[in-house]
């Protein structure tokens, strides 16, 4: 009885081991199938991702190339504009130089003609002095003539406010409308004139009006 029982147990153990091995092989097969499917799925996912990354790299290269070409074109246009501006400035400076040269030439011509005109007068005076002592009164006459001409140049139209540096025609008109009709009112303003002048405090050079007017007076 004990032997039969032992044999039956051995059979059951063998049968269980056999079934276990069979189940283990099935599980191993299922795991292998799952791994194969996972590898296949991974390849299916990686391939589009690789393709997308490749397209992104190509797009980036194209855009960078286009950006560099556009930048070079803009830079070339800027250099052309800069050179044209410099050329125009060069032409303008040449024209200004020519104008200055013309003015200096005219001034030098006027100075030379004035010197020529004054030279004969001096020779005439020396000739008259050489004739005798009786010509001395004639020498005094030019000095007498100079005094009136100097006096004639002194009178100033003090109603012309534009003589004050910084006051233009428009400002002068507004000042006259406000009651400032004389340069003296600007040079030595009364309290009332000061109030009137305050209305022009925003005019450029206002702080120097009084000093400039005193120079004229």
mmCIF file of C-alpha atoms in Angstrom:
data_model
loop_
_atom_site.group_PDB
_atom_site.id
_atom_site.type_symbol
_atom_site.label_atom_id
_atom_site.label_comp_id
_atom_site.label_asym_id
_atom_site.label_seq_id
_atom_site.Cartn_x
_atom_site.Cartn_y
_atom_site.Cartn_z
ATOM 1 C CA UNK A 1 0.000 0.000 0.000
ATOM 2 C CA UNK A 2 2.828 2.354 0.910
ATOM 3 C CA UNK A 3 4.564 1.635 -2.403
ATOM 4 C CA UNK A 4 1.411 2.295 -4.391
ATOM 5 C CA UNK A 5 0.834 5.524 -2.534
ATOM 6 C CA UNK A 6 4.389 6.590 -3.194
ATOM 7 C CA UNK A 7 4.076 5.687 -6.889
ATOM 8 C CA UNK A 8 0.873 7.676 -7.147
ATOM 9 C CA UNK A 9 2.554 10.693 -5.541
ATOM 10 C CA UNK A 10 5.511 10.393 -7.906
ATOM 11 C CA UNK A 11 3.159 10.278 -10.855
ATOM 12 C CA UNK A 12 1.322 13.346 -9.625
ATOM 13 C CA UNK A 13 4.600 15.192 -9.086
ATOM 14 C CA UNK A 14 5.822 14.249 -12.554
ATOM 15 C CA UNK A 15 2.512 15.287 -14.046
ATOM 16 C CA UNK A 16 2.624 18.613 -12.169
ATOM 17 C CA UNK A 17 6.225 19.203 -13.236
ATOM 18 C CA UNK A 18 5.298 18.410 -16.809
ATOM 19 C CA UNK A 19 2.370 20.769 -16.720
ATOM 20 C CA UNK A 20 4.540 23.417 -15.072
ATOM 21 C CA UNK A 21 7.181 23.130 -17.767
ATOM 22 C CA UNK A 22 4.479 23.284 -20.414
ATOM 23 C CA UNK A 23 2.967 26.392 -18.793
ATOM 24 C CA UNK A 24 6.422 27.951 -18.397
ATOM 25 C CA UNK A 25 7.183 27.418 -22.068
ATOM 26 C CA UNK A 26 3.823 28.958 -22.998
ATOM 27 C CA UNK A 27 4.493 31.957 -20.770
ATOM 28 C CA UNK A 28 7.961 32.316 -22.241
ATOM 29 C CA UNK A 29 6.466 32.186 -25.708
ATOM 30 C CA UNK A 30 3.924 34.846 -24.821
ATOM 31 C CA UNK A 31 6.679 37.064 -23.354
ATOM 32 C CA UNK A 32 8.773 36.635 -26.491
ATOM 33 C CA UNK A 33 5.784 37.497 -28.669
ATOM 34 C CA UNK A 34 5.110 40.560 -26.531
ATOM 35 C CA UNK A 35 8.743 41.679 -26.830
ATOM 36 C CA UNK A 36 8.646 41.207 -30.596
ATOM 37 C CA UNK A 37 5.468 43.252 -30.815
ATOM 38 C CA UNK A 38 7.010 45.928 -28.579
ATOM 39 C CA UNK A 39 10.119 46.092 -30.807
ATOM 40 C CA UNK A 40 7.915 46.345 -33.860
ATOM 41 C CA UNK A 41 5.815 49.062 -32.249
ATOM 42 C CA UNK A 42 8.948 50.912 -31.149
ATOM 43 C CA UNK A 43 10.285 50.799 -34.709
ATOM 44 C CA UNK A 44 6.943 52.047 -36.015
ATOM 45 C CA UNK A 45 7.092 55.002 -33.591
ATOM 46 C CA UNK A 46 10.770 55.781 -34.018
ATOM 47 C CA UNK A 47 10.645 55.821 -37.794
ATOM 48 C CA UNK A 48 8.131 58.718 -38.066
ATOM 49 C CA UNK A 49 9.970 60.560 -35.302
ATOM 50 C CA UNK A 50 13.274 60.202 -37.145
ATOM 51 C CA UNK A 51 11.615 61.309 -40.354
ATOM 52 C CA UNK A 52 10.087 64.326 -38.583
ATOM 53 C CA UNK A 53 13.431 65.281 -37.035
ATOM 54 C CA UNK A 54 15.093 65.002 -40.436
ATOM 55 C CA UNK A 55 12.454 67.276 -41.989
ATOM 56 C CA UNK A 56 12.898 69.768 -39.156
ATOM 57 C CA UNK A 57 16.665 69.844 -39.728
ATOM 58 C CA UNK A 58 16.169 70.379 -43.462
ATOM 59 C CA UNK A 59 13.638 73.147 -42.824
ATOM 60 C CA UNK A 60 16.011 74.822 -40.360
ATOM 61 C CA UNK A 61 18.853 74.682 -42.882
ATOM 62 C CA UNK A 62 16.649 76.168 -45.617
ATOM 63 C CA UNK A 63 15.437 78.976 -43.351
ATOM 64 C CA UNK A 64 18.945 79.780 -42.147
ATOM 65 C CA UNK A 65 20.173 79.920 -45.717
ATOM 66 C CA UNK A 66 17.279 82.183 -46.710
ATOM 67 C CA UNK A 67 17.918 84.409 -43.684
ATOM 68 C CA UNK A 68 21.606 84.792 -44.546
ATOM 69 C CA UNK A 69 20.788 85.620 -48.174
ATOM 70 C CA UNK A 70 18.217 88.232 -47.092
ATOM 71 C CA UNK A 71 20.662 89.689 -44.557
ATOM 72 C CA UNK A 72 23.399 89.979 -47.194
ATOM 73 C CA UNK A 73 20.981 91.673 -49.591
ATOM 74 C CA UNK A 74 19.846 94.182 -46.960
ATOM 75 C CA UNK A 75 23.431 94.880 -45.962
ATOM 76 C CA UNK A 76 24.377 95.535 -49.586
ATOM 77 C CA UNK A 77 21.427 97.943 -49.971
ATOM 78 C CA UNK A 78 22.527 99.755 -46.809
ATOM 79 C CA UNK A 79 26.080 100.144 -48.108
ATOM 80 C CA UNK A 80 24.765 101.507 -51.407
ATOM 81 C CA UNK A 81 22.553 104.014 -49.574
ATOM 82 C CA UNK A 82 25.446 105.035 -47.338
ATOM 83 C CA UNK A 83 27.766 105.587 -50.292
ATOM 84 C CA UNK A 84 25.124 107.642 -52.143
ATOM 85 C CA UNK A 85 24.576 109.835 -49.069
ATOM 86 C CA UNK A 86 28.305 110.359 -48.667
ATOM 87 C CA UNK A 87 28.576 111.275 -52.347
ATOM 88 C CA UNK A 88 25.768 113.819 -51.982
ATOM 89 C CA UNK A 89 27.399 115.288 -48.892
ATOM 90 C CA UNK A 90 30.667 115.489 -50.777
ATOM 91 C CA UNK A 91 28.981 117.355 -53.616
ATOM 92 C CA UNK A 92 27.257 119.666 -51.144
ATOM 93 C CA UNK A 93 30.532 120.449 -49.381
ATOM 94 C CA UNK A 94 32.192 121.150 -52.730
ATOM 95 C CA UNK A 95 29.382 123.535 -53.701
ATOM 96 C CA UNK A 96 29.637 125.276 -50.326
ATOM 97 C CA UNK A 97 33.381 125.581 -50.781
ATOM 98 C CA UNK A 98 32.875 127.120 -54.219
ATOM 99 C CA UNK A 99 30.360 129.604 -52.803
ATOM 100 C CA UNK A 100 32.774 130.573 -50.029
ATOM 101 C CA UNK A 101 35.556 130.953 -52.566
ATOM 102 C CA UNK A 102 33.336 133.213 -54.709
ATOM 103 C CA UNK A 103 32.469 135.368 -51.707
ATOM 104 C CA UNK A 104 36.119 135.685 -50.665
ATOM 105 C CA UNK A 105 37.074 136.581 -54.220
ATOM 106 C CA UNK A 106 34.353 139.280 -54.314
ATOM 107 C CA UNK A 107 35.440 140.664 -50.939
ATOM 108 C CA UNK A 108 39.081 140.747 -52.029
ATOM 109 C CA UNK A 109 38.085 142.505 -55.267
ATOM 110 C CA UNK A 110 36.073 145.103 -53.369
ATOM 111 C CA UNK A 111 38.954 145.631 -50.966
ATOM 112 C CA UNK A 112 41.418 146.109 -53.819
ATOM 113 C CA UNK A 113 39.113 148.566 -55.626
ATOM 114 C CA UNK A 114 38.611 150.495 -52.390
ATOM 115 C CA UNK A 115 42.380 150.657 -51.918
ATOM 116 C CA UNK A 116 42.818 151.902 -55.467
ATOM 117 C CA UNK A 117 40.178 154.581 -54.942
ATOM 118 C CA UNK A 118 41.774 155.766 -51.705
ATOM 119 C CA UNK A 119 45.288 155.856 -53.215
ATOM 120 C CA UNK A 120 44.680 158.789 -55.626
ATOM 121 C CA UNK A 121 43.140 160.858 -52.816
ATOM 122 C CA UNK A 122 46.295 160.482 -50.774
ATOM 123 C CA UNK A 123 48.497 161.520 -53.711
ATOM 124 C CA UNK A 124 46.289 164.552 -54.323
ATOM 125 C CA UNK A 125 46.612 165.578 -50.694
ATOM 126 C CA UNK A 126 50.392 165.207 -50.748
ATOM 127 C CA UNK A 127 50.527 167.177 -54.003
ATOM 128 C CA UNK A 128 48.472 169.994 -52.491
ATOM 129 C CA UNK A 129 50.739 170.027 -49.439
ATOM 130 C CA UNK A 130 53.780 170.231 -51.697
ATOM 131 C CA UNK A 131 52.401 173.367 -53.418
ATOM 132 C CA UNK A 132 52.718 175.489 -50.301
ATOM 133 C CA UNK A 133 51.597 176.267 -46.798
ATOM 134 C CA UNK A 134 48.398 177.855 -48.105
ATOM 135 C CA UNK A 135 47.007 174.380 -48.856
ATOM 136 C CA UNK A 136 46.913 173.444 -45.128
ATOM 137 C CA UNK A 137 43.296 174.557 -44.604
ATOM 138 C CA UNK A 138 42.257 172.104 -47.327
ATOM 139 C CA UNK A 139 43.795 169.310 -45.241
ATOM 140 C CA UNK A 140 41.487 170.197 -42.342
ATOM 141 C CA UNK A 141 38.359 169.918 -44.474
ATOM 142 C CA UNK A 142 38.454 166.086 -44.768
ATOM 143 C CA UNK A 143 38.546 165.777 -40.974
ATOM 144 C CA UNK A 144 35.584 168.133 -40.756
ATOM 145 C CA UNK A 145 33.732 166.041 -43.332
ATOM 146 C CA UNK A 146 34.434 162.795 -41.440
ATOM 147 C CA UNK A 147 32.715 164.017 -38.272
ATOM 148 C CA UNK A 148 29.300 164.549 -39.902
ATOM 149 C CA UNK A 149 29.451 161.169 -41.628
ATOM 150 C CA UNK A 150 30.226 159.478 -38.308
ATOM 151 C CA UNK A 151 27.366 161.352 -36.654
ATOM 152 C CA UNK A 152 25.024 160.442 -39.496
ATOM 153 C CA UNK A 153 25.773 156.722 -38.944
ATOM 154 C CA UNK A 154 24.937 156.880 -35.206
ATOM 155 C CA UNK A 155 21.158 157.529 -35.267
ATOM 156 C CA UNK A 156 19.261 154.303 -34.623
ATOM 157 C CA UNK A 157 15.580 153.670 -35.198
ATOM 158 C CA UNK A 158 14.716 152.498 -31.689
ATOM 159 C CA UNK A 159 11.247 151.570 -32.821
ATOM 160 C CA UNK A 160 12.789 148.784 -34.910
ATOM 161 C CA UNK A 161 12.777 145.987 -32.324
ATOM 162 C CA UNK A 162 14.354 143.556 -34.795
ATOM 163 C CA UNK A 163 17.710 145.309 -34.190
ATOM 164 C CA UNK A 164 17.840 143.421 -30.888
ATOM 165 C CA UNK A 165 19.561 140.079 -31.401
ATOM 166 C CA UNK A 166 17.079 137.224 -31.080
ATOM 167 C CA UNK A 167 13.952 139.252 -31.971
ATOM 168 C CA UNK A 168 12.525 138.431 -35.377
ATOM 169 C CA UNK A 169 9.824 140.309 -37.326
ATOM 170 C CA UNK A 170 6.997 138.148 -35.970
ATOM 171 C CA UNK A 171 8.125 138.552 -32.344
ATOM 172 C CA UNK A 172 8.649 142.299 -32.858
ATOM 173 C CA UNK A 173 5.065 142.663 -34.151
ATOM 174 C CA UNK A 174 3.681 140.760 -31.145
ATOM 175 C CA UNK A 175 5.754 142.937 -28.790
ATOM 176 C CA UNK A 176 4.425 146.110 -30.352
ATOM 177 C CA UNK A 177 0.883 144.776 -30.075
ATOM 178 C CA UNK A 178 1.614 144.130 -26.379
ATOM 179 C CA UNK A 179 2.824 147.736 -25.887
ATOM 180 C CA UNK A 180 6.612 147.320 -26.263
ATOM 181 C CA UNK A 181 7.278 149.842 -29.029
ATOM 182 C CA UNK A 182 10.845 150.946 -28.262
ATOM 183 C CA UNK A 183 14.226 149.285 -27.728
ATOM 184 C CA UNK A 184 14.593 151.376 -24.555
ATOM 185 C CA UNK A 185 11.638 149.519 -23.035
ATOM 186 C CA UNK A 186 13.613 146.297 -23.484
ATOM 187 C CA UNK A 187 16.976 147.707 -22.367
ATOM 188 C CA UNK A 188 15.599 149.413 -19.221
ATOM 189 C CA UNK A 189 12.085 148.046 -18.713
ATOM 190 C CA UNK A 190 9.766 149.517 -16.123
ATOM 191 C CA UNK A 191 7.738 147.278 -13.848
ATOM 192 C CA UNK A 192 4.863 147.446 -16.328
ATOM 193 C CA UNK A 193 7.188 146.665 -19.259
ATOM 194 C CA UNK A 194 8.664 143.719 -17.376
ATOM 195 C CA UNK A 195 5.197 142.230 -17.002
ATOM 196 C CA UNK A 196 4.628 142.701 -20.732
ATOM 197 C CA UNK A 197 7.983 141.117 -21.593
ATOM 198 C CA UNK A 198 7.240 138.044 -19.478
ATOM 199 C CA UNK A 199 4.770 136.994 -22.158
ATOM 200 C CA UNK A 200 7.799 136.381 -24.427
ATOM 201 C CA UNK A 201 9.841 134.330 -21.944
ATOM 202 C CA UNK A 202 9.473 131.235 -24.156
ATOM 203 C CA UNK A 203 11.247 132.963 -27.072
ATOM 204 C CA UNK A 204 14.789 131.693 -27.666
ATOM 205 C CA UNK A 205 17.388 134.134 -26.245
ATOM 206 C CA UNK A 206 14.826 135.935 -24.036
ATOM 207 C CA UNK A 207 17.278 136.174 -21.128
ATOM 208 C CA UNK A 208 19.711 138.162 -23.345
ATOM 209 C CA UNK A 209 17.167 140.641 -24.797
ATOM 210 C CA UNK A 210 17.895 143.358 -22.218
ATOM 211 C CA UNK A 211 21.690 143.055 -22.597
ATOM 212 C CA UNK A 212 21.466 143.080 -26.413
ATOM 213 C CA UNK A 213 19.131 146.106 -26.333
ATOM 214 C CA UNK A 214 21.564 148.019 -24.088
ATOM 215 C CA UNK A 215 24.313 147.449 -26.649
ATOM 216 C CA UNK A 216 22.168 149.189 -29.257
ATOM 217 C CA UNK A 217 21.192 152.068 -26.974
#
